[in-house]
Coordinates of C-alpha atoms in Angstrom, one line a residue:
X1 CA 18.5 16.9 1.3
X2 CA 17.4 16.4 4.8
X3 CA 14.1 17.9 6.1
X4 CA 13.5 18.3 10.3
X5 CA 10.1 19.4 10.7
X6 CA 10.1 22.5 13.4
X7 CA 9.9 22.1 17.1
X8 CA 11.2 18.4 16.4
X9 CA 11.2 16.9 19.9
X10 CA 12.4 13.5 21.4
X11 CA 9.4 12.9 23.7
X12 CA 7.3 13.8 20.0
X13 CA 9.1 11.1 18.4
X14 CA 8.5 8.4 21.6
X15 CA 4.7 9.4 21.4
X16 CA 4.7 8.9 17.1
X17 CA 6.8 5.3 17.1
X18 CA 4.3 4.2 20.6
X19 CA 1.4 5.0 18.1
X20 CA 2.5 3.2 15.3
X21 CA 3.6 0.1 17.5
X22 CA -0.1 0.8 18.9
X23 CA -1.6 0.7 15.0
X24 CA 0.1 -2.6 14.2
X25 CA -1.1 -4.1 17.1
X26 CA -4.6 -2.6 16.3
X27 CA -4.5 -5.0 12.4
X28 CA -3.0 -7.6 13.7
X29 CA -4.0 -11.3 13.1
X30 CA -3.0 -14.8 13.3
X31 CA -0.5 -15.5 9.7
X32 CA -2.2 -18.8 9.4
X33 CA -5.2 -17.4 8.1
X34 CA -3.3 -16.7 5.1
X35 CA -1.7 -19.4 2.4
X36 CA -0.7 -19.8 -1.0
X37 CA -3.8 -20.1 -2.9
X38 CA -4.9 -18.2 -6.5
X39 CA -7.5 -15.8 -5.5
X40 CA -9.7 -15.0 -8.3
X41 CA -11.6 -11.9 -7.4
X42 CA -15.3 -10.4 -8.8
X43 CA -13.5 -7.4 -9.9
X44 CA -13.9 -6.4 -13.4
X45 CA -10.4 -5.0 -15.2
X46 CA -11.4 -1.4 -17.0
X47 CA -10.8 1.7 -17.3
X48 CA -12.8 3.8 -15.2
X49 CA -13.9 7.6 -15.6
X50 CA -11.7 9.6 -13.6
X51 CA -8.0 7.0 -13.2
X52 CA -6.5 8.5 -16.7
X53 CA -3.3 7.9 -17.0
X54 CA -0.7 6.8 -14.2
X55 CA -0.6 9.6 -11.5
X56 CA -4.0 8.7 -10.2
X57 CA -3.5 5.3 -9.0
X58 CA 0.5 5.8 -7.8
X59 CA -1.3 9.1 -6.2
X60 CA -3.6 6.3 -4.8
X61 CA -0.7 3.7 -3.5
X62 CA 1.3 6.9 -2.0
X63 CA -2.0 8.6 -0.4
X64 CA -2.6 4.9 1.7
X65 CA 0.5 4.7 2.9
X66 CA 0.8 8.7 4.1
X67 CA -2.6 7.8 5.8
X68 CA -1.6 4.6 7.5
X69 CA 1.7 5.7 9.0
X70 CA 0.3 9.4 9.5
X71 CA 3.4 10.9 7.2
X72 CA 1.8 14.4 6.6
X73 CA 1.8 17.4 8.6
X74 CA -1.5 17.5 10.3
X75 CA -1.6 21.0 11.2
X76 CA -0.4 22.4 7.6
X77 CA -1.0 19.3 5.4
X78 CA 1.9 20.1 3.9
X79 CA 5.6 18.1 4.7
X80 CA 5.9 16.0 7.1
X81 CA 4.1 15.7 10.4
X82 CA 7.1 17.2 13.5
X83 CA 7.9 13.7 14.7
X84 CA 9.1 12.8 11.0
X85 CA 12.3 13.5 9.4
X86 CA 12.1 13.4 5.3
X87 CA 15.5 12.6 3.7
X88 CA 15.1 13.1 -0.3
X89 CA 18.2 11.2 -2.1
X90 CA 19.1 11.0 -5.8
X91 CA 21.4 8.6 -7.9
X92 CA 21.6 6.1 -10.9
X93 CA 18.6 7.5 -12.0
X94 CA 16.3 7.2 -8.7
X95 CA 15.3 9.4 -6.3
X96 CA 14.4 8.1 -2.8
X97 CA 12.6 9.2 -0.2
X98 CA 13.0 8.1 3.2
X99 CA 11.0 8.9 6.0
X100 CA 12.4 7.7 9.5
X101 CA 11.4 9.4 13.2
X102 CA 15.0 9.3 15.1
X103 CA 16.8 6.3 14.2
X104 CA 13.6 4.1 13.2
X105 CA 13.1 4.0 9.1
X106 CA 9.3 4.4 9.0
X107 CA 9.3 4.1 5.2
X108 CA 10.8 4.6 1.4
X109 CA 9.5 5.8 -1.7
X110 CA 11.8 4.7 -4.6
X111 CA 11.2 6.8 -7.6
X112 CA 12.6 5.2 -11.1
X113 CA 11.9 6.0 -14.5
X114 CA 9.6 2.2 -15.2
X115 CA 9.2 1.8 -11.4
X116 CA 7.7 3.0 -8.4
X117 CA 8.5 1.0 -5.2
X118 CA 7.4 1.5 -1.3
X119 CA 8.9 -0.2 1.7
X120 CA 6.9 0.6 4.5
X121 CA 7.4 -0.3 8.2
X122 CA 5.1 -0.4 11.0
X123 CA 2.2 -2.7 8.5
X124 CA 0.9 -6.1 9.1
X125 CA -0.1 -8.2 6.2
X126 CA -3.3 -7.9 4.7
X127 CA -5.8 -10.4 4.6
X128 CA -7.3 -11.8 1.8
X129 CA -10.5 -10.8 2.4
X130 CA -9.6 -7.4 2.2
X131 CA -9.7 -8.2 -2.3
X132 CA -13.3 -8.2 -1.7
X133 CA -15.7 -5.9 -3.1
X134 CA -17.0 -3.2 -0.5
X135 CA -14.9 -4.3 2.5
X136 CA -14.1 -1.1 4.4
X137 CA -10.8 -0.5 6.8
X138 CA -12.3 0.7 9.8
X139 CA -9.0 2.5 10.5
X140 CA -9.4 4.6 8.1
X141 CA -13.3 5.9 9.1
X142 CA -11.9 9.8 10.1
X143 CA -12.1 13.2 8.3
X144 CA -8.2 13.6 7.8
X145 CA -7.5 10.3 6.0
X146 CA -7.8 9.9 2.3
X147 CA -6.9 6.9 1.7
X148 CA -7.0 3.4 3.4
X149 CA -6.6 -0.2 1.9
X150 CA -10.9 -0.2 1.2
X151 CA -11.6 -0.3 -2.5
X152 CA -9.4 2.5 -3.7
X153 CA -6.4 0.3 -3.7
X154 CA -8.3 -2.0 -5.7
X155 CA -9.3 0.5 -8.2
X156 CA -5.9 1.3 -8.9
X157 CA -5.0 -2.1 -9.5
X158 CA -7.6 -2.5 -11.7
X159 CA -6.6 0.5 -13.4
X160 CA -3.4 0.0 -14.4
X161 CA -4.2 -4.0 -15.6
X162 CA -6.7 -2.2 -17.9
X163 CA -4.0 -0.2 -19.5
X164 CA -3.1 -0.3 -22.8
X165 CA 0.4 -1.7 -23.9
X166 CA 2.4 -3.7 -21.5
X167 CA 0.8 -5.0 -18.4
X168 CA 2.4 -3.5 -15.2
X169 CA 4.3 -6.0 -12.8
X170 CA 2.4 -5.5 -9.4
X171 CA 3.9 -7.2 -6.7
X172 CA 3.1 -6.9 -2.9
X173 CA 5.8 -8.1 0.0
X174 CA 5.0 -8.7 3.0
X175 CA 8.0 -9.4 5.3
X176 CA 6.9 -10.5 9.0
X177 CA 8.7 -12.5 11.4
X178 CA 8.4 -15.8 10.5
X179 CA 7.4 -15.6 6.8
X180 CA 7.2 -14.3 3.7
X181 CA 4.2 -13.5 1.9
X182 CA 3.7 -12.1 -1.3
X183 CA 0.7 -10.7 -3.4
X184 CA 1.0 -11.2 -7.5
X185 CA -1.3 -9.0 -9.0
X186 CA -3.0 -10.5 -12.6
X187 CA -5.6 -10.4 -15.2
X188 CA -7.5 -13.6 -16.0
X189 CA -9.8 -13.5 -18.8
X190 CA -12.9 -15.4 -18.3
X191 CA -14.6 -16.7 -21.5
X192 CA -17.6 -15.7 -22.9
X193 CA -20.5 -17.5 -21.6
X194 CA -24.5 -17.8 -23.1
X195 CA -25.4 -14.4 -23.4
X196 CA -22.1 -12.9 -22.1
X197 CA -19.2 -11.5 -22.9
X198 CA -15.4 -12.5 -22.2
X199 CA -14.0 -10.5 -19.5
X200 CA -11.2 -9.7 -17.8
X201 CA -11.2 -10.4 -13.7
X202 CA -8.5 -9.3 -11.6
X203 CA -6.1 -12.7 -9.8
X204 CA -4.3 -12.4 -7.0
X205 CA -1.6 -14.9 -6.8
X206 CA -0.8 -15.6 -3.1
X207 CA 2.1 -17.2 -1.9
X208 CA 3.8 -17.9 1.6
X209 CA 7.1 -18.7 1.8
X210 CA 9.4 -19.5 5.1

């Protein structure tokens, strides 16, 4: 099923792909200040009040990347904004959905029954210092965006590492031009020390790859 937003318009897909290609530029930074290293963050794995069960923290993962590639409708909030075409696709038991503006893909969202995975153009790689506690993306600091890669993306994490039963695989790729460089999500238990307890901390196995 293919979905063209009314009043679709050439010069409205130009002015969408110029800000995106605008955006990137915005986040970018030099890839050498990223390498393979284990990052053990201060973040605690549990369940928290409010993340029960698995839709909030996919919810979480889909709502950052509607926000950063400005996917929804902004006049409605509902579909996709004009300058977007949505093309929903089923078969051996996924459905996909790809969202490209003219001939650019812009982004997928692969639905399976154990796996959810999104490809997602237009996005730099994050920087490690964006696992820290409290750090805010700035380019998220509007009233129409939700989501952003702050702490919600970290609460998720956290989230579904605190399930119970298996652990979740959580893998991030980032695919730039000269690299590879991909985020291992993992939980480390710390042992119990004096007065306190053993607890579980959230790892982030980094590596960077030609």
């Amino acid at each position: 099923v293919m979905l063209t937003p009314p009043g679709w318009t050439k010069l409205m897909a130009s002015a969408y792909l110029a800000r995106r290609e605008q955006a990137l530029k915005e986040s970018s930074f030099s890839l050498n200040e990223i390498w393979a290293e284990k990052r053990l963050t201060n973040l605690t794995i549990s369940k928290r009040s409010g993340w029960d069960g698995l839709y909030p923290p996919l919810r979480e993962f889909m709502q950052n990347t509607i926000d950063h590639l400005e996917l929804l409708n902004p006049e409605t909030g509902l579909g996709p904004r004009p300058a977007v075409k949505l093309d929903v696709r089923s078969g051996g038991g996924a459905v996909t959905y790809d969202f490209s503006c003219g001939v650019t893909n812009v982004c997928s969202i692969v639905v399976e029954p154990d796996s959810l995975t999104i490809e997602q153009a237009f996005t730099h790689p994050l920087h490690p210092g964006a696992l820290d506690s409290g750090v805010v993306d700035k380019s998220k600091q509007n009233a129409t965006a939700a989501g952003g890669f702050g702490d919600g993306f970290k609460s998720a994490i956290v989230v579904l590492l605190a399930r119970d039963g298996p652990t979740p695989t959580l893998r991030w790729t980032f695919e730039a031009a000269d690299r590879t460089i991909t985020w291992d999500f993992l939980r480390c238990t710390q042992p119990a020390v004096g007065t306190l307890s053993s607890q579980a901390k959230l790892l982030v196995d980094i590596d960077v790859r030609p």
